[in-house]
Amino acid sequence: MADMERYYKELVEGKRKGTADRCLLVLLIGCSYIYALVMRLRAFAYSLGLLPVRRLDKPVIAVGNLVAGGTGKTPTVAWLARRFMAQGKLVAVLSRGYGGNLAGAIHMVSDGQNIHATPEEAGDEPLLLARSIPGLIVIVGADRHRAGLLAQERCNPDVFILDDGFQHMALHRDLNILLMDCERPLANGRTFPAGLMREPPSAMGRADLILLTRCKDNRQVSLPFMTDKPVCRASHELSGYVPLSGGPVVPSSDLSGKRGLAFAGIADPASFFDSLEKSGVHPVATLAFPDHSDYGEDEIAALCRLMTASRSEYLITTEKDAVKLHPHASRLGTVHVAPLELRFSDPGMIDARLDALFRR
């Protein structure tokens, strides 16, 4: 699976130069034009009311992207949830539950008091949010409107956050936040299957706010189809680490001089390893797993072998990976978790749009 994923990414990025590779890419490009047309027609049908758009009684904020993979949706959702909760609001996150085995069924992961699902059932991100933000309501389900109605019936939240919801146009949203990676905002510019874009670039027109993530400096980013859309830049920075069992954040400097193994099963493991280096953590070895790895026997055995071979004193990983490691804690030994902190270049721009939702 990992080899196929690697081959596909190299193919669509033009790194595969063989004759068969080129022929396959031409076929995929032809299919991508059809896919892009279908997505445009779908969005047009929703805009005309030909496809139904349902509503919830409280404000709905959608957080999503155009390019498949890691653009920082989960840290953004977590930041939004904590911000509203600090104001005394009850927050519900509605998620598709990608990677979970509930097969799209509506399920309450957390009612704000107790957690009612495992990572295998709910998926990585919903359980991460439920565990890391006490008091947060998290519900998974393919039908986000029904999921929201369940939240209204049982918890009556003040605001809904639609996780990975930019393409979920069947639910009305009051604020559409589009995340784009500052380094590669449109990847190779092509839609599936010849690229990683879920929709053509024209879909940016639906956004109320564009958030450029993973910004490392002040260089300008050229975005097509932009007119008067407000743009805010943000960076994702590691804020130290916490033990797998939980506890306060410890400065990264405390790991200085210790041998560590970093690993991740996310869309872009290299970005996590780079962030560790910039935060002052210098692992002697790294190991990348496919996105949404389930950390079964093969993955745990690979970690144990590499930890021994590299003479590592500790393991360090992402919050998303950590939610599936608790059953293996005794085998893995010392495991640290590195939480991401979201920092905005213009927090006032975000605050103004969020506060406006409750003045309508």
Coordinates of C-alpha atoms in Angstrom, one line a residue:
M1 CA 0.0 0.0 0.0
A2 CA 2.8 2.4 0.9
D3 CA 4.7 1.6 -2.3
M4 CA 1.5 2.2 -4.4
E5 CA 0.9 5.5 -2.7
R6 CA 4.5 6.6 -3.3
Y7 CA 4.4 5.5 -6.9
Y8 CA 1.1 7.5 -7.5
K9 CA 2.5 10.7 -6.0
E10 CA 5.7 10.4 -8.0
L11 CA 3.7 9.7 -11.1
V12 CA 1.3 12.8 -10.8
E13 CA 4.3 15.0 -9.9
G14 CA 6.1 14.0 -13.1
K15 CA 8.9 12.2 -11.4
R16 CA 8.2 8.9 -13.3
K17 CA 9.8 9.2 -16.8
G18 CA 9.2 5.7 -18.3
T19 CA 7.1 5.3 -21.4
A20 CA 4.4 3.3 -19.6
D21 CA 4.4 5.9 -16.8
R22 CA 3.9 8.7 -19.3
C23 CA 1.0 6.9 -21.1
L24 CA -0.7 6.2 -17.7
L25 CA -0.4 9.9 -16.8
V26 CA -1.9 11.0 -20.1
L27 CA -4.9 8.7 -19.4
L28 CA -5.2 10.1 -15.8
I29 CA -5.1 13.7 -17.1
G30 CA -8.0 12.9 -19.5
C31 CA -10.0 11.4 -16.5
S32 CA -9.2 14.5 -14.4
Y33 CA -10.9 16.8 -16.9
I34 CA -14.0 14.6 -16.6
Y35 CA -13.8 14.6 -12.8
A36 CA -13.3 18.4 -12.7
L37 CA -16.3 18.9 -14.9
V38 CA -18.5 16.7 -12.6
M39 CA -17.3 18.7 -9.6
R40 CA -18.1 22.0 -11.2
L41 CA -21.6 20.8 -12.2
R42 CA -22.1 19.5 -8.6
A43 CA -21.2 22.9 -7.1
F44 CA -23.4 24.7 -9.7
A45 CA -26.4 22.5 -8.9
Y46 CA -26.0 23.3 -5.2
S47 CA -25.7 27.1 -5.9
L48 CA -29.0 27.0 -8.0
G49 CA -30.8 25.0 -5.3
L50 CA -31.2 21.9 -7.6
L51 CA -29.5 19.9 -4.9
P52 CA -31.0 20.5 -1.4
V53 CA -29.0 22.4 1.3
R54 CA -30.1 21.8 4.8
R55 CA -29.6 24.0 7.9
L56 CA -28.9 23.7 11.6
D57 CA -30.2 26.2 14.1
K58 CA -26.8 27.5 15.2
P59 CA -23.8 28.9 13.3
V60 CA -21.8 26.4 11.2
I61 CA -18.2 26.9 10.4
A62 CA -16.6 24.7 7.7
V63 CA -12.9 24.0 7.7
G64 CA -11.5 22.2 4.6
N65 CA -9.1 22.2 1.7
L66 CA -8.9 21.7 -2.0
V67 CA -5.7 19.6 -2.0
A68 CA -6.0 16.1 -0.4
G69 CA -3.5 15.6 2.4
G70 CA -2.2 17.6 5.4
T71 CA -2.9 21.3 5.3
G72 CA -3.5 21.6 9.1
K73 CA -7.2 21.1 9.3
T74 CA -7.2 19.4 12.7
P75 CA -5.0 22.0 14.4
T76 CA -7.3 24.7 12.9
V77 CA -10.5 22.9 14.2
A78 CA -8.9 22.5 17.6
W79 CA -7.9 26.2 17.7
L80 CA -11.5 27.3 16.8
A81 CA -13.0 25.0 19.4
R82 CA -10.7 26.2 22.2
R83 CA -11.4 29.8 21.2
F84 CA -15.2 29.5 21.4
M85 CA -15.0 27.4 24.5
A86 CA -12.9 30.0 26.2
Q87 CA -15.8 32.4 25.6
G88 CA -18.1 30.0 27.4
K89 CA -19.7 28.5 24.3
L90 CA -20.6 24.8 23.8
V91 CA -18.9 23.5 20.7
A92 CA -19.8 20.5 18.5
V93 CA -17.4 19.2 15.8
L94 CA -19.0 17.2 13.0
S95 CA -16.7 14.9 11.2
R96 CA -16.9 12.3 8.4
G97 CA -14.8 10.0 10.6
Y98 CA -12.4 9.1 7.8
G99 CA -10.4 6.0 8.7
G100 CA -13.0 4.7 11.2
N101 CA -15.0 1.5 10.7
L102 CA -18.4 2.9 11.5
A103 CA -19.1 3.0 7.8
G104 CA -20.6 6.4 7.8
A105 CA -23.1 5.7 10.6
I106 CA -24.0 8.6 13.0
H107 CA -22.1 8.1 16.2
M108 CA -21.4 10.4 19.2
V109 CA -17.7 10.1 19.9
S110 CA -17.9 12.5 22.8
D111 CA -20.8 14.2 24.6
G112 CA -18.4 16.7 26.3
Q113 CA -18.3 14.5 29.4
N114 CA -17.3 11.0 28.2
I115 CA -15.7 9.4 25.2
H116 CA -17.8 6.7 23.5
A117 CA -15.6 5.4 20.7
T118 CA -12.2 4.0 19.9
P119 CA -9.8 5.2 17.3
E120 CA -10.7 2.2 15.1
E121 CA -14.4 3.2 15.3
A122 CA -14.2 7.0 15.0
G123 CA -11.0 7.6 13.1
D124 CA -7.8 9.4 14.2
E125 CA -8.8 13.0 14.1
P126 CA -12.2 12.9 15.8
L127 CA -10.8 10.9 18.8
L128 CA -7.8 13.2 19.0
L129 CA -10.1 16.2 19.3
A130 CA -12.3 14.5 21.8
R131 CA -9.3 13.5 24.0
S132 CA -7.3 16.7 23.8
I133 CA -10.1 19.2 24.4
P134 CA -12.2 18.5 27.5
G135 CA -15.8 19.5 27.1
L136 CA -15.8 19.3 23.3
I137 CA -18.7 17.5 21.6
V138 CA -17.6 15.3 18.7
I139 CA -19.9 13.4 16.3
V140 CA -19.0 11.4 13.2
G141 CA -21.2 10.5 10.3
A142 CA -21.5 10.8 6.6
D143 CA -24.6 12.9 6.9
R144 CA -23.4 15.9 8.7
H145 CA -26.9 17.4 9.0
R146 CA -28.2 14.3 10.9
A147 CA -25.1 14.4 13.0
G148 CA -25.8 18.0 13.9
L149 CA -29.4 17.2 14.7
L150 CA -28.2 14.5 17.1
A151 CA -25.9 17.1 18.8
Q152 CA -28.8 19.6 19.0
E153 CA -31.1 17.0 20.6
R154 CA -28.6 15.7 23.2
C155 CA -26.3 18.7 23.9
N156 CA -27.7 21.9 22.3
P157 CA -24.3 23.4 21.3
D158 CA -23.9 27.1 20.5
V159 CA -21.8 26.5 17.4
F160 CA -20.9 23.7 15.0
I161 CA -17.5 23.2 13.3
L162 CA -17.6 21.1 10.2
D163 CA -14.3 19.3 10.0
D164 CA -13.0 18.7 6.5
G165 CA -16.2 20.1 5.2
F166 CA -15.4 22.4 2.3
Q167 CA -16.9 19.9 -0.2
H168 CA -19.9 19.0 2.0
M169 CA -22.2 21.5 0.4
A170 CA -25.4 19.6 1.5
L171 CA -25.1 21.5 4.9
H172 CA -25.4 25.3 5.0
R173 CA -22.4 27.0 6.5
D174 CA -22.2 30.5 7.9
L175 CA -18.4 30.7 7.4
N176 CA -16.4 28.8 4.9
I177 CA -12.7 28.6 5.8
L178 CA -10.4 27.2 3.1
L179 CA -7.0 26.0 4.1
M180 CA -4.1 26.0 1.5
D181 CA -0.5 25.0 2.0
C182 CA 1.7 28.1 1.6
E183 CA 4.4 26.1 -0.1
R184 CA 2.2 24.3 -2.6
P185 CA -1.3 25.8 -2.5
L186 CA -2.6 23.9 -5.5
A187 CA -0.1 21.0 -5.6
N188 CA 0.4 20.3 -9.3
G189 CA -2.8 22.2 -10.3
R190 CA -4.7 19.1 -11.5
T191 CA -7.7 17.4 -10.0
F192 CA -8.0 13.7 -9.2
P193 CA -6.9 11.3 -10.6
A194 CA -4.0 13.2 -12.3
G195 CA -3.4 15.3 -9.2
L196 CA -4.3 15.7 -5.6
M197 CA -7.0 18.4 -6.0
R198 CA -10.5 17.5 -4.8
E199 CA -12.0 20.3 -6.9
P200 CA -10.7 22.7 -9.6
P201 CA -9.2 26.0 -8.5
S202 CA -12.4 27.9 -9.3
A203 CA -13.9 26.3 -6.1
M204 CA -11.9 28.9 -4.2
G205 CA -14.8 31.3 -5.0
R206 CA -16.9 29.6 -2.3
A207 CA -14.5 30.5 0.5
D208 CA -15.3 33.3 2.9
L209 CA -11.7 33.3 4.2
I210 CA -8.5 31.7 2.9
L211 CA -6.0 30.5 5.5
L212 CA -2.5 29.9 4.1
T213 CA -0.9 27.3 6.4
R214 CA 2.6 26.2 7.1
C215 CA 3.9 29.7 6.2
K216 CA 7.6 29.9 6.9
D217 CA 8.4 33.5 5.9
N218 CA 6.7 36.6 4.4
R219 CA 7.1 35.7 0.7
Q220 CA 4.1 36.3 -1.5
V221 CA 1.9 33.4 -2.7
S222 CA 0.2 33.6 -6.0
L223 CA -3.3 32.3 -5.9
P224 CA -5.5 32.1 -9.0
F225 CA -9.2 33.0 -9.0
M226 CA -8.8 35.4 -6.1
T227 CA -10.7 38.6 -6.1
D228 CA -11.7 40.1 -2.8
K229 CA -11.2 37.0 -0.6
P230 CA -9.5 37.9 2.7
V231 CA -6.3 35.9 3.2
C232 CA -4.6 35.2 6.5
R233 CA -1.3 33.5 7.0
A234 CA -0.6 30.9 9.7
S235 CA 2.3 28.8 10.9
H236 CA 2.2 25.4 12.7
E237 CA 4.8 25.2 15.4
L238 CA 5.6 22.5 17.9
S239 CA 5.1 23.7 21.4
G240 CA 7.3 21.2 23.2
Y241 CA 6.1 17.7 24.1
V242 CA 4.0 15.8 26.6
P243 CA 4.2 12.1 27.7
L244 CA 1.9 9.7 26.0
S245 CA 0.1 9.2 29.3
G246 CA -0.7 13.0 29.4
G247 CA 0.5 15.9 31.5
P248 CA 1.8 19.5 31.0
V249 CA 3.8 20.5 28.0
V250 CA 7.6 20.1 28.5
P251 CA 10.1 22.4 26.6
S252 CA 11.8 20.7 23.7
S253 CA 15.2 21.6 25.3
D254 CA 14.7 18.9 27.9
L255 CA 15.4 16.3 25.2
S256 CA 18.8 17.9 24.3
G257 CA 21.5 15.3 24.3
K258 CA 19.1 12.3 24.3
R259 CA 18.8 9.9 21.4
G260 CA 15.3 9.7 20.0
L261 CA 13.3 8.1 17.2
A262 CA 10.7 10.2 15.5
F263 CA 7.8 8.5 13.6
A264 CA 4.6 9.6 12.0
G265 CA 1.7 8.1 10.0
I266 CA 0.3 11.3 8.5
A267 CA -0.1 12.8 5.1
D268 CA 3.3 14.6 5.2
P269 CA 5.6 13.0 7.7
A270 CA 8.6 15.0 6.4
S271 CA 7.0 18.2 7.6
F272 CA 6.7 16.8 11.1
F273 CA 10.3 15.7 11.1
D274 CA 11.4 19.2 9.9
S275 CA 9.3 20.8 12.6
L276 CA 11.0 18.7 15.2
E277 CA 14.4 19.9 14.0
K278 CA 13.3 23.5 14.1
S279 CA 12.0 23.2 17.6
G280 CA 15.4 21.9 18.8
V281 CA 14.6 18.1 18.8
H282 CA 17.1 16.2 16.7
P283 CA 16.1 12.6 16.4
V284 CA 18.8 10.1 15.4
A285 CA 16.3 8.1 13.3
T286 CA 13.0 8.7 11.7
L287 CA 10.3 6.3 10.4
A288 CA 7.4 7.3 8.2
F289 CA 4.2 5.2 8.0
P290 CA 1.3 5.6 5.5
D291 CA -1.4 8.1 6.5
H292 CA -4.0 6.7 9.0
S293 CA -1.8 3.7 9.9
D294 CA -3.6 1.5 12.4
Y295 CA -0.4 0.6 14.3
G296 CA -0.9 -3.1 14.3
E297 CA 1.8 -5.7 15.0
D298 CA 3.9 -4.9 11.9
E299 CA 4.2 -1.2 12.7
I300 CA 4.9 -1.8 16.4
A301 CA 7.5 -4.4 15.6
A302 CA 9.2 -2.1 13.1
L303 CA 9.3 0.7 15.8
C304 CA 10.9 -1.7 18.3
R305 CA 13.5 -2.9 15.9
L306 CA 14.5 0.6 14.8
M307 CA 14.5 1.8 18.4
T308 CA 17.0 -0.9 19.3
A309 CA 19.1 -0.4 16.2
S310 CA 19.4 3.3 16.7
R311 CA 19.9 3.0 20.5
S312 CA 17.1 5.5 21.0
E313 CA 16.1 6.4 24.5
Y314 CA 12.6 7.7 23.6
L315 CA 10.0 7.8 20.8
I316 CA 8.3 11.0 19.7
T317 CA 5.3 11.3 17.4
T318 CA 2.3 13.4 16.5
E319 CA -0.9 13.8 18.4
K320 CA -2.8 12.1 15.6
D321 CA -0.6 9.0 15.8
A322 CA -0.6 9.0 19.6
V323 CA -4.3 8.2 20.0
K324 CA -3.7 4.7 18.7
L325 CA -0.6 3.9 20.7
H326 CA -2.0 3.5 24.2
P327 CA -2.5 -0.3 24.0
H328 CA 1.2 -0.6 23.1
A329 CA 2.6 1.7 25.7
S330 CA 4.3 -1.0 27.7
R331 CA 6.1 -2.4 24.6
L332 CA 7.2 1.0 23.3
G333 CA 8.7 2.4 26.5
T334 CA 9.1 6.2 26.7
V335 CA 6.8 7.8 24.1
H336 CA 6.5 11.6 23.8
V337 CA 3.8 13.4 21.9
A338 CA 4.5 16.7 20.1
P339 CA 1.4 19.0 20.0
L340 CA 1.1 21.6 17.2
E341 CA 0.4 25.2 18.0
L342 CA -1.3 27.4 15.4
R343 CA -0.1 31.0 15.1
F344 CA -1.8 33.6 12.9
S345 CA -0.2 36.5 11.2
D346 CA -3.4 38.5 11.7
P347 CA -5.5 37.0 14.5
G348 CA -7.7 40.1 14.4
M349 CA -9.0 39.1 10.9
I350 CA -10.0 35.7 12.2
D351 CA -11.6 37.1 15.4
A352 CA -13.7 39.7 13.5
R353 CA -15.3 37.1 11.3
L354 CA -15.9 34.6 14.1
D355 CA -17.4 37.3 16.4
A356 CA -19.7 38.4 13.5
L357 CA -21.4 35.0 13.5
F358 CA -23.1 35.8 16.8
R359 CA -24.2 39.3 15.9
R360 CA -26.6 38.2 13.1

